[in-house]
Amino acid sequence: MGLQEKLKELEEKGLNEISLAKELSKLNEVRVNFLGKKGPITEVLRGMRDLSKEERPKVGEFANRVRDNLTAKIEKRRTELEAEALNKKLSEEALDVTLPGTPMNQGQPHVIQQIIDNIEDLFLGMGYQVVEGPEVELDRYNFEMLNLPKDHPARDMQDTFYITDEVLMRSQTSPVQARTMEKHDFSKGPLKMISPGVVYRRDTDDATHSHQFHQIEGLVIDKNITMGDLKGTLVTLAKELFGDRFEVRLRPSYFPFTEPSVEADVTCFNCMGKGCSVCKYTGWIEVLGAGMVHPNVLKMAGVDTEVYGGFAFGLGPDRFAMLRYGVDDIRNFYLNDVRFLSQFNKRG
Amino acid sequence: MKLSYEWLSKYLDLDGVEPKDLAEKIERTAVEVDSVTRLDYKLKKIVVGHTLEVTDHPDSDHLHVCQVDVGEDEPIQIVCGAPNIAADQDVIVALHGSRIKDNVKIKRSKMRGVKSNGMICALQEIGYPDNVVPKEFVDGIYVFPADSGVKPGDSVMEALGMDDDIIDTSVTPNRGDMFSMNGNAHEIAAILDQTANFDVAEIESSLQSETKLLDQIKIEINDEKDTPVYKMMGVEGVSIKESPFWLQTLLMKVGIRPINNVVDVTNYVMLKYGQPLHAYDLSSLKGKTISVSDAKEGSEFETLDGMKRELRSSDLMIMADNVPVGMAGIMGGLDSEVTNQTQNVVIEAAIFDPIKIRKAARYHNLHSEAAMRFERGIDYSALNQALKEAAILIAQFSDGRVLDGVVEGSNVKKSPQVVTVTLPRINKILGTSLSKGEVLDIFRRLDFETEFDDQEQTFTISVPVRRWDIHIEADILEEVARIFGYDNLPVTLPTGAPTVGQLTAKQKLIRASRNVLEGLGLTQAMSYGLTTIAKSARFVKDDHAQVKVNWPMTKDREALRMNLISGLLDDVAYNQARSVDNIALYEQGRVFYANGSGQPEEIEHIAGVISGSIQAKSWNEPEKLVSFFDIKGIVEQYLKNLALTGEITYTAVQDLDGMHPGRTAEVKLDGQIIGFLGQIHPLTAKEFKIKETYVFELNLTEIVNAQKKLQHYSVISKYPAITRDVAMLISKDVTNEQILNVIRETKQANLVNVELFDVYAGEHLEDGMKSMAYQLTYQDINDTLQEDTVNQEFSKVIEQLKEQLDATIR
């Protein structure tokens, strides 16, 4: 048998073994066996010196071709085997992706806080400052400077916790108005503020009453503030809180610290104005009180009523939360039941 | 006030104005409307029946068998149990198939074997509340009076006027004028742009007596502030009986119980004019001098309702020869009450100091219809007519005659309030562009006499006395805005000099604090500021004084909190009692420390609580119970985020109220205590009924005021870091902080980090010893560190640890 035939036979044998190799180690063995320094091909090539000068290049070329072919086939097989091995590994690694993820701890802002932040952001965007005031107030700021002298009938509307004759738990956030107005330097520009905070009333806690709740007071004092501006502001606020689908209705009302006074209603979100038990069949839900600041209030704070005027509004985030989310018991806000608090987890 | 639509339509042309629409207009222009209702809502097939024959039921001692003419060909048989049923009565019959109150269906039935084809009803059974039903019919069926003119088969709903729409308004404290039909008529006339018809009664000669009232009583009013107006008229020869049917049904549908022809008239006139009246039996006042004065403190007085009331000196009393006969403006006395025997009556029409009336009504909890009106003010211009009309109607209804003359004790007069406002001012404040004509038209609709000065562009408005709520320009602006319509106002936003809307540093820090804690897994809680005296003072080391409320409503809400933790522990207890065991909550709010007699100090605090497990058991993770180091980790991470310039340290504290003596640390900023953290004392936990719980509370005001680092960037070294581990055996008493201090004090130039990676005490270690292992990281910013340098630095650390802390390096 000539060298060429021998090589041919080796090639066939090699190709066969490559195709039979099922593992990388086996394939490696094949490579060493056929292509290694001590392998049969090298040996065949060694026998070339016995060949004639004419035959030598031909056989050499043939031998190289066999070696290259085997090398290429081994590489190809290796890639195949590697891919197979990887696929096998990956398929073994497959998970039930429907299993729950590892629980991460994430706290939530209180639902009332969310509403307060929401309103703060809206008004910050309109150039208002956020101002806080004391929760334990002087009668003077809580009532007298708001045009509610002692014995004013409207004081009955807000039964108050007193600490002493002159010191009380504020029954509204309006005293912050009086305090801010008194301090504001109008030569430096208009006063635009909101004041969120806790207020207290002598109410027995039940589903709709709480001795503690929140209020947000708003106040704008400038040279050319109109009732139209108040209306526009309230409409903007209502749309922010309840959405564009809702109508806003203003009604005359009475607050000692504003004149004219208004109450704002929005379309009942439960029945969309058709009338239901939530809105007592009126189609409207009362959401806030407001008005043009009473001249007496301005005067008591030392503001020149000939030059300046403005509007004020007040609303209750607790009530908003109850309305917006259908919370039927105000006490839920202060019990801090984790199952309640964690429901309000919508961000953005 | 309950407004009868039918009554209103006597003043105004309401054709084509549906009650609901009218209510909507009132609400948008004047006062809130609580409801629009009809008494006949859902009532069906209820007719007048005439009892032809009433016999006792054969098998019952209280039932009767009645043959009733209900306007059909044949009378029907109805079994009735009412004690006052009798033959020849006109009664309310609910026929077979009818619907009565609460939509209850009445069907033919047998009662103890006797057929009953319907039901004879009490007023309550067709929807009248108990307190408006005439007393004689409260415990039985209603019997129509002879003057009702009803016939069998007539609709009861029509006969009683139940088909009238009742608009119930909620009158604000300023609109006392809306507490009368006349006031409402004026208002609605303005809303609808109509002229209301007001009838003005005059005494006909046939009703006039020659006898002078002045001969019978005198009135002396000394204080015109307490009693600006006090007048009386009398009617002689009255026979007390029930009022005309129309008046009774009218009163009942607006919620007032008919009593008799005198009291009903006073109520009717009060509804019409808003002027409360009181009728006395003249015999109890005859020959006496009437006066008004403060009550004797502590004296007793029996009011009309039969209640004995202890008086205060601030209560105003009507006196007859210095003996009290009535509580001014609130309720009359039992002794001078009009009874069936009364022959002559005297009617009081007065105006009292609203503040005194309000105080008395509140104190005695007697918010009568009269008191409600006195508190909000009375129309000075209506009093005379109201008094006269009452006298006329009483005389008419009781076959009496009006005594000659009005006796006056005081008569302060009010004249129209003149208010001026310019046209530009109106438009400036309302944001409108109304013309002079449009504004004048509004005043015309309101029936306010107005002059306009073209030169000055000024309206001079003469506000009628009936609108005593209007005094100043702003009040007039409200009138213009209301009648123009709030709906028609423009929708604009404030213009003018721009302002920056920006949170203060404190507000930003508080928001950031909330965000950080929420990111760390804590949910925001909101608790009550008022708590028990005991809870308010828990967990407070310093000697702060408590703030307590006067007259607390309950023991639970007596003092202002001086800590937030108590509230959070209540929350933990609430949740754990409901099997919600894993809690992570925080609260940001104020604590209060008394400050003499003035306002207390209000300090912002932030506190957190964790209980149960910090990591709940899940299918792939084991449960991780809360520990001291979790709460500490939360606080450390939180404070790290705040970038305080000062140094934060944690020092063990053994004696903090409510806290575990071995597991509590004070948090210090540059040596100043700013709060604490640790485990709730097991006994305190038991007291609150909570599981093992860890808490922190920090003074946020201090943190807000503390200096903060500027955010800055340090270059990250490009050169490799080299680490060295040191494990040492050391006495258990040596703290981590001591070890770190020793390492730090060696001041190695290239030591960039020290990290504790193992703590061990127990088996295989000598008693009183523990093993601590740290990894030290060395790195140079400018160069690759040489092993030698690191070894040199590290050996110094080892040396110091051995020397200063007696550590055995392992």
PDB file of N, CA and C in Angstrom, chain B residues 735-810:
ATOM      1  N   THR B 735     -14.739  47.479  73.140  1.00  0.00           N
ATOM      2  CA  THR B 735     -15.765  47.691  72.106  1.00  0.00           C
ATOM      3  C   THR B 735     -15.118  47.866  70.742  1.00  0.00           C
ATOM      4  N   ASN B 736     -15.943  47.657  69.767  1.00  0.00           N
ATOM      5  CA  ASN B 736     -15.540  47.884  68.380  1.00  0.00           C
ATOM      6  C   ASN B 736     -15.001  49.302  68.219  1.00  0.00           C
ATOM      7  N   GLU B 737     -15.700  50.233  68.876  1.00  0.00           N
ATOM      8  CA  GLU B 737     -15.293  51.629  68.748  1.00  0.00           C
ATOM      9  C   GLU B 737     -13.866  51.837  69.276  1.00  0.00           C
ATOM     10  N   GLN B 738     -13.565  51.164  70.415  1.00  0.00           N
ATOM     11  CA  GLN B 738     -12.209  51.294  70.981  1.00  0.00           C
ATOM     12  C   GLN B 738     -11.173  50.769  70.000  1.00  0.00           C
ATOM     13  N   ILE B 739     -11.456  49.630  69.408  1.00  0.00           N
ATOM     14  CA  ILE B 739     -10.504  49.039  68.468  1.00  0.00           C
ATOM     15  C   ILE B 739     -10.292  49.974  67.274  1.00  0.00           C
ATOM     16  N   LEU B 740     -11.415  50.478  66.739  1.00  0.00           N
ATOM     17  CA  LEU B 740     -11.313  51.380  65.585  1.00  0.00           C
ATOM     18  C   LEU B 740     -10.511  52.621  65.938  1.00  0.00           C
ATOM     19  N   ASN B 741     -10.757  53.121  67.156  1.00  0.00           N
ATOM     20  CA  ASN B 741     -10.014  54.316  67.574  1.00  0.00           C
ATOM     21  C   ASN B 741      -8.514  54.054  67.609  1.00  0.00           C
ATOM     22  N   VAL B 742      -8.135  52.883  68.148  1.00  0.00           N
ATOM     23  CA  VAL B 742      -6.715  52.543  68.209  1.00  0.00           C
ATOM     24  C   VAL B 742      -6.131  52.487  66.795  1.00  0.00           C
ATOM     25  N   ILE B 743      -6.856  51.835  65.910  1.00  0.00           N
ATOM     26  CA  ILE B 743      -6.358  51.720  64.533  1.00  0.00           C
ATOM     27  C   ILE B 743      -6.234  53.106  63.901  1.00  0.00           C
ATOM     28  N   ARG B 744      -7.275  53.904  64.075  1.00  0.00           N
ATOM     29  CA  ARG B 744      -7.273  55.245  63.461  1.00  0.00           C
ATOM     30  C   ARG B 744      -6.165  56.117  64.011  1.00  0.00           C
ATOM     31  N   GLU B 745      -5.965  55.995  65.311  1.00  0.00           N
ATOM     32  CA  GLU B 745      -4.958  56.868  65.929  1.00  0.00           C
ATOM     33  C   GLU B 745      -3.538  56.579  65.457  1.00  0.00           C
ATOM     34  N   THR B 746      -3.321  55.415  64.840  1.00  0.00           N
ATOM     35  CA  THR B 746      -1.975  55.145  64.306  1.00  0.00           C
ATOM     36  C   THR B 746      -1.707  56.031  63.088  1.00  0.00           C
ATOM     37  N   LYS B 747      -2.749  56.650  62.578  1.00  0.00           N
ATOM     38  CA  LYS B 747      -2.643  57.631  61.491  1.00  0.00           C
ATOM     39  C   LYS B 747      -1.785  57.152  60.328  1.00  0.00           C
ATOM     40  N   GLN B 748      -2.100  56.009  59.819  1.00  0.00           N
ATOM     41  CA  GLN B 748      -1.344  55.472  58.692  1.00  0.00           C
ATOM     42  C   GLN B 748      -1.754  56.216  57.423  1.00  0.00           C
ATOM     43  N   ALA B 749      -0.743  56.631  56.667  1.00  0.00           N
ATOM     44  CA  ALA B 749      -0.969  57.487  55.511  1.00  0.00           C
ATOM     45  C   ALA B 749      -1.821  56.812  54.450  1.00  0.00           C
ATOM     46  N   ASN B 750      -1.628  55.522  54.281  1.00  0.00           N
ATOM     47  CA  ASN B 750      -2.277  54.871  53.145  1.00  0.00           C
ATOM     48  C   ASN B 750      -3.458  53.998  53.537  1.00  0.00           C
ATOM     49  N   LEU B 751      -3.792  53.977  54.833  1.00  0.00           N
ATOM     50  CA  LEU B 751      -4.924  53.159  55.276  1.00  0.00           C
ATOM     51  C   LEU B 751      -6.212  53.872  54.874  1.00  0.00           C
ATOM     52  N   VAL B 752      -6.956  53.282  53.934  1.00  0.00           N
ATOM     53  CA  VAL B 752      -8.164  53.968  53.451  1.00  0.00           C
ATOM     54  C   VAL B 752      -9.451  53.373  54.004  1.00  0.00           C
ATOM     55  N   ASN B 753      -9.395  52.161  54.508  1.00  0.00           N
ATOM     56  CA  ASN B 753     -10.642  51.583  55.028  1.00  0.00           C
ATOM     57  C   ASN B 753     -10.344  50.492  56.056  1.00  0.00           C
ATOM     58  N   VAL B 754     -11.206  50.416  57.069  1.00  0.00           N
ATOM     59  CA  VAL B 754     -11.127  49.337  58.052  1.00  0.00           C
ATOM     60  C   VAL B 754     -12.511  48.724  58.126  1.00  0.00           C
ATOM     61  N   GLU B 755     -12.580  47.414  57.961  1.00  0.00           N
ATOM     62  CA  GLU B 755     -13.893  46.805  58.007  1.00  0.00           C
ATOM     63  C   GLU B 755     -13.894  45.584  58.908  1.00  0.00           C
ATOM     64  N   LEU B 756     -14.852  45.583  59.824  1.00  0.00           N
ATOM     65  CA  LEU B 756     -15.028  44.424  60.698  1.00  0.00           C
ATOM     66  C   LEU B 756     -15.643  43.311  59.872  1.00  0.00           C
ATOM     67  N   PHE B 757     -15.027  42.116  59.905  1.00  0.00           N
ATOM     68  CA  PHE B 757     -15.699  41.047  59.151  1.00  0.00           C
ATOM     69  C   PHE B 757     -16.041  39.823  59.981  1.00  0.00           C
ATOM     70  N   ASP B 758     -15.606  39.789  61.229  1.00  0.00           N
ATOM     71  CA  ASP B 758     -16.027  38.648  62.042  1.00  0.00           C
ATOM     72  C   ASP B 758     -15.988  39.001  63.521  1.00  0.00           C
ATOM     73  N   VAL B 759     -17.011  38.539  64.226  1.00  0.00           N
ATOM     74  CA  VAL B 759     -17.026  38.648  65.684  1.00  0.00           C
ATOM     75  C   VAL B 759     -17.395  37.267  66.191  1.00  0.00           C
ATOM     76  N   TYR B 760     -16.634  36.747  67.135  1.00  0.00           N
ATOM     77  CA  TYR B 760     -16.971  35.424  67.659  1.00  0.00           C
ATOM     78  C   TYR B 760     -16.673  35.365  69.137  1.00  0.00           C
ATOM     79  N   ALA B 761     -17.613  34.802  69.857  1.00  0.00           N
ATOM     80  CA  ALA B 761     -17.381  34.538  71.282  1.00  0.00           C
ATOM     81  C   ALA B 761     -18.105  33.239  71.572  1.00  0.00           C
ATOM     82  N   GLY B 762     -17.553  32.435  72.490  1.00  0.00           N
ATOM     83  CA  GLY B 762     -18.241  31.191  72.811  1.00  0.00           C
ATOM     84  C   GLY B 762     -17.270  30.032  72.817  1.00  0.00           C
ATOM     85  N   GLU B 763     -17.762  28.932  72.329  1.00  0.00           N
ATOM     86  CA  GLU B 763     -16.988  27.688  72.342  1.00  0.00           C
ATOM     87  C   GLU B 763     -15.568  27.897  71.826  1.00  0.00           C
ATOM     88  N   HIS B 764     -14.668  27.154  72.368  1.00  0.00           N
ATOM     89  CA  HIS B 764     -13.243  27.182  71.993  1.00  0.00           C
ATOM     90  C   HIS B 764     -12.534  28.463  72.387  1.00  0.00           C
ATOM     91  N   LEU B 765     -13.265  29.389  72.994  1.00  0.00           N
ATOM     92  CA  LEU B 765     -12.576  30.618  73.424  1.00  0.00           C
ATOM     93  C   LEU B 765     -12.624  30.699  74.944  1.00  0.00           C
ATOM     94  N   GLU B 766     -11.589  31.262  75.443  1.00  0.00           N
ATOM     95  CA  GLU B 766     -11.481  31.461  76.873  1.00  0.00           C
ATOM     96  C   GLU B 766     -12.655  32.350  77.358  1.00  0.00           C
ATOM     97  N   ASP B 767     -13.121  32.089  78.560  1.00  0.00           N
ATOM     98  CA  ASP B 767     -14.204  32.924  79.111  1.00  0.00           C
ATOM     99  C   ASP B 767     -13.793  34.386  79.136  1.00  0.00           C
ATOM    100  N   GLY B 768     -14.739  35.261  78.834  1.00  0.00           N
ATOM    101  CA  GLY B 768     -14.438  36.688  78.915  1.00  0.00           C
ATOM    102  C   GLY B 768     -13.657  37.203  77.718  1.00  0.00           C
ATOM    103  N   MET B 769     -13.446  36.341  76.755  1.00  0.00           N
ATOM    104  CA  MET B 769     -12.697  36.773  75.576  1.00  0.00           C
ATOM    105  C   MET B 769     -13.585  36.653  74.345  1.00  0.00           C
ATOM    106  N   LYS B 770     -13.230  37.419  73.336  1.00  0.00           N
ATOM    107  CA  LYS B 770     -13.923  37.284  72.041  1.00  0.00           C
ATOM    108  C   LYS B 770     -12.893  37.448  70.940  1.00  0.00           C
ATOM    109  N   SER B 771     -13.277  36.999  69.778  1.00  0.00           N
ATOM    110  CA  SER B 771     -12.387  37.153  68.629  1.00  0.00           C
ATOM    111  C   SER B 771     -13.000  38.176  67.688  1.00  0.00           C
ATOM    112  N   MET B 772     -12.153  39.129  67.265  1.00  0.00           N
ATOM    113  CA  MET B 772     -12.638  40.147  66.328  1.00  0.00           C
ATOM    114  C   MET B 772     -11.688  40.144  65.141  1.00  0.00           C
ATOM    115  N   ALA B 773     -12.232  40.224  63.942  1.00  0.00           N
ATOM    116  CA  ALA B 773     -11.370  40.218  62.756  1.00  0.00           C
ATOM    117  C   ALA B 773     -11.714  41.393  61.855  1.00  0.00           C
ATOM    118  N   TYR B 774     -10.687  42.088  61.415  1.00  0.00           N
ATOM    119  CA  TYR B 774     -10.864  43.286  60.580  1.00  0.00           C
ATOM    120  C   TYR B 774     -10.060  43.141  59.303  1.00  0.00           C
ATOM    121  N   GLN B 775     -10.556  43.726  58.280  1.00  0.00           N
ATOM    122  CA  GLN B 775      -9.760  43.840  57.066  1.00  0.00           C
ATOM    123  C   GLN B 775      -9.386  45.302  56.874  1.00  0.00           C
ATOM    124  N   LEU B 776      -8.069  45.506  56.678  1.00  0.00           N
ATOM    125  CA  LEU B 776      -7.567  46.864  56.483  1.00  0.00           C
ATOM    126  C   LEU B 776      -7.194  47.013  55.020  1.00  0.00           C
ATOM    127  N   THR B 777      -7.603  48.117  54.427  1.00  0.00           N
ATOM    128  CA  THR B 777      -7.320  48.342  53.010  1.00  0.00           C
ATOM    129  C   THR B 777      -6.360  49.529  52.879  1.00  0.00           C
ATOM    130  N   TYR B 778      -5.301  49.307  52.117  1.00  0.00           N
ATOM    131  CA  TYR B 778      -4.292  50.348  51.871  1.00  0.00           C
ATOM    132  C   TYR B 778      -4.315  50.702  50.408  1.00  0.00           C
ATOM    133  N   GLN B 779      -4.197  51.972  50.144  1.00  0.00           N
ATOM    134  CA  GLN B 779      -4.171  52.410  48.749  1.00  0.00           C
ATOM    135  C   GLN B 779      -3.566  53.809  48.666  1.00  0.00           C
ATOM    136  N   ASP B 780      -2.804  54.026  47.587  1.00  0.00           N
ATOM    137  CA  ASP B 780      -2.206  55.343  47.379  1.00  0.00           C
ATOM    138  C   ASP B 780      -2.856  55.956  46.152  1.00  0.00           C
ATOM    139  N   ILE B 781      -3.064  57.233  46.197  1.00  0.00           N
ATOM    140  CA  ILE B 781      -3.741  57.897  45.100  1.00  0.00           C
ATOM    141  C   ILE B 781      -2.802  58.125  43.917  1.00  0.00           C
ATOM    142  N   ASN B 782      -1.496  58.206  44.215  1.00  0.00           N
ATOM    143  CA  ASN B 782      -0.554  58.606  43.166  1.00  0.00           C
ATOM    144  C   ASN B 782       0.356  57.492  42.659  1.00  0.00           C
ATOM    145  N   ASP B 783       0.359  56.365  43.320  1.00  0.00           N
ATOM    146  CA  ASP B 783       1.392  55.392  42.983  1.00  0.00           C
ATOM    147  C   ASP B 783       0.939  53.989  43.392  1.00  0.00           C
ATOM    148  N   THR B 784       1.624  53.013  42.849  1.00  0.00           N
ATOM    149  CA  THR B 784       1.384  51.650  43.289  1.00  0.00           C
ATOM    150  C   THR B 784       2.089  51.473  44.632  1.00  0.00           C
ATOM    151  N   LEU B 785       1.341  50.960  45.608  1.00  0.00           N
ATOM    152  CA  LEU B 785       1.931  50.793  46.941  1.00  0.00           C
ATOM    153  C   LEU B 785       2.915  49.633  46.945  1.00  0.00           C
ATOM    154  N   GLN B 786       3.995  49.808  47.665  1.00  0.00           N
ATOM    155  CA  GLN B 786       4.963  48.735  47.802  1.00  0.00           C
ATOM    156  C   GLN B 786       4.556  47.873  48.994  1.00  0.00           C
ATOM    157  N   GLU B 787       4.761  46.572  48.852  1.00  0.00           N
ATOM    158  CA  GLU B 787       4.470  45.626  49.931  1.00  0.00           C
ATOM    159  C   GLU B 787       5.117  46.083  51.239  1.00  0.00           C
ATOM    160  N   ASP B 788       6.339  46.521  51.112  1.00  0.00           N
ATOM    161  CA  ASP B 788       7.093  46.933  52.303  1.00  0.00           C
ATOM    162  C   ASP B 788       6.393  48.037  53.076  1.00  0.00           C
ATOM    163  N   THR B 789       5.935  49.028  52.329  1.00  0.00           N
ATOM    164  CA  THR B 789       5.248  50.161  52.966  1.00  0.00           C
ATOM    165  C   THR B 789       4.042  49.663  53.733  1.00  0.00           C
ATOM    166  N   VAL B 790       3.279  48.800  53.062  1.00  0.00           N
ATOM    167  CA  VAL B 790       2.060  48.287  53.685  1.00  0.00           C
ATOM    168  C   VAL B 790       2.415  47.487  54.938  1.00  0.00           C
ATOM    169  N   ASN B 791       3.428  46.620  54.792  1.00  0.00           N
ATOM    170  CA  ASN B 791       3.808  45.797  55.935  1.00  0.00           C
ATOM    171  C   ASN B 791       4.218  46.643  57.123  1.00  0.00           C
ATOM    172  N   GLN B 792       4.928  47.699  56.818  1.00  0.00           N
ATOM    173  CA  GLN B 792       5.390  48.600  57.873  1.00  0.00           C
ATOM    174  C   GLN B 792       4.198  49.235  58.605  1.00  0.00           C
ATOM    175  N   GLU B 793       3.281  49.745  57.777  1.00  0.00           N
ATOM    176  CA  GLU B 793       2.104  50.407  58.363  1.00  0.00           C
ATOM    177  C   GLU B 793       1.280  49.405  59.166  1.00  0.00           C
ATOM    178  N   PHE B 794       1.086  48.228  58.595  1.00  0.00           N
ATOM    179  CA  PHE B 794       0.244  47.211  59.233  1.00  0.00           C
ATOM    180  C   PHE B 794       0.842  46.780  60.569  1.00  0.00           C
ATOM    181  N   SER B 795       2.172  46.639  60.597  1.00  0.00           N
ATOM    182  CA  SER B 795       2.801  46.169  61.838  1.00  0.00           C
ATOM    183  C   SER B 795       2.630  47.195  62.957  1.00  0.00           C
ATOM    184  N   LYS B 796       2.571  48.451  62.563  1.00  0.00           N
ATOM    185  CA  LYS B 796       2.341  49.475  63.597  1.00  0.00           C
ATOM    186  C   LYS B 796       0.961  49.308  64.219  1.00  0.00           C
ATOM    187  N   VAL B 797       0.005  48.975  63.370  1.00  0.00           N
ATOM    188  CA  VAL B 797      -1.362  48.771  63.856  1.00  0.00           C
ATOM    189  C   VAL B 797      -1.383  47.610  64.839  1.00  0.00           C
ATOM    190  N   ILE B 798      -0.735  46.486  64.431  1.00  0.00           N
ATOM    191  CA  ILE B 798      -0.695  45.297  65.268  1.00  0.00           C
ATOM    192  C   ILE B 798      -0.077  45.624  66.632  1.00  0.00           C
ATOM    193  N   GLU B 799       1.001  46.341  66.548  1.00  0.00           N
ATOM    194  CA  GLU B 799       1.737  46.733  67.744  1.00  0.00           C
ATOM    195  C   GLU B 799       0.836  47.522  68.717  1.00  0.00           C
ATOM    196  N   GLN B 800       0.143  48.483  68.171  1.00  0.00           N
ATOM    197  CA  GLN B 800      -0.705  49.328  69.006  1.00  0.00           C
ATOM    198  C   GLN B 800      -1.868  48.527  69.607  1.00  0.00           C
ATOM    199  N   LEU B 801      -2.411  47.612  68.798  1.00  0.00           N
ATOM    200  CA  LEU B 801      -3.530  46.807  69.303  1.00  0.00           C
ATOM    201  C   LEU B 801      -3.075  45.969  70.495  1.00  0.00           C
ATOM    202  N   LYS B 802      -1.845  45.402  70.346  1.00  0.00           N
ATOM    203  CA  LYS B 802      -1.314  44.586  71.435  1.00  0.00           C
ATOM    204  C   LYS B 802      -1.068  45.452  72.665  1.00  0.00           C
ATOM    205  N   GLU B 803      -0.456  46.567  72.406  1.00  0.00           N
ATOM    206  CA  GLU B 803      -0.027  47.418  73.504  1.00  0.00           C
ATOM    207  C   GLU B 803      -1.219  48.060  74.233  1.00  0.00           C
ATOM    208  N   GLN B 804      -2.123  48.645  73.453  1.00  0.00           N
ATOM    209  CA  GLN B 804      -3.192  49.410  74.098  1.00  0.00           C
ATOM    210  C   GLN B 804      -4.369  48.556  74.563  1.00  0.00           C
ATOM    211  N   LEU B 805      -4.631  47.476  73.833  1.00  0.00           N
ATOM    212  CA  LEU B 805      -5.839  46.726  74.162  1.00  0.00           C
ATOM    213  C   LEU B 805      -5.552  45.300  74.627  1.00  0.00           C
ATOM    214  N   ASP B 806      -4.282  45.009  74.731  1.00  0.00           N
ATOM    215  CA  ASP B 806      -3.903  43.687  75.192  1.00  0.00           C
ATOM    216  C   ASP B 806      -4.449  42.593  74.266  1.00  0.00           C
ATOM    217  N   ALA B 807      -4.416  42.902  72.993  1.00  0.00           N
ATOM    218  CA  ALA B 807      -4.956  41.945  72.030  1.00  0.00           C
ATOM    219  C   ALA B 807      -3.942  40.864  71.722  1.00  0.00           C
ATOM    220  N   THR B 808      -4.444  39.632  71.552  1.00  0.00           N
ATOM    221  CA  THR B 808      -3.588  38.545  71.075  1.00  0.00           C
ATOM    222  C   THR B 808      -3.897  38.349  69.606  1.00  0.00           C
ATOM    223  N   ILE B 809      -2.891  38.610  68.799  1.00  0.00           N
ATOM    224  CA  ILE B 809      -3.126  38.489  67.362  1.00  0.00           C
ATOM    225  C   ILE B 809      -3.080  37.016  66.994  1.00  0.00           C
ATOM    226  N   ARG B 810      -4.071  36.587  66.229  1.00  0.00           N
ATOM    227  CA  ARG B 810      -4.146  35.152  65.918  1.00  0.00           C
ATOM    228  C   ARG B 810      -3.557  34.878  64.550  1.00  0.00           C
TER     229      ARG B 810
END
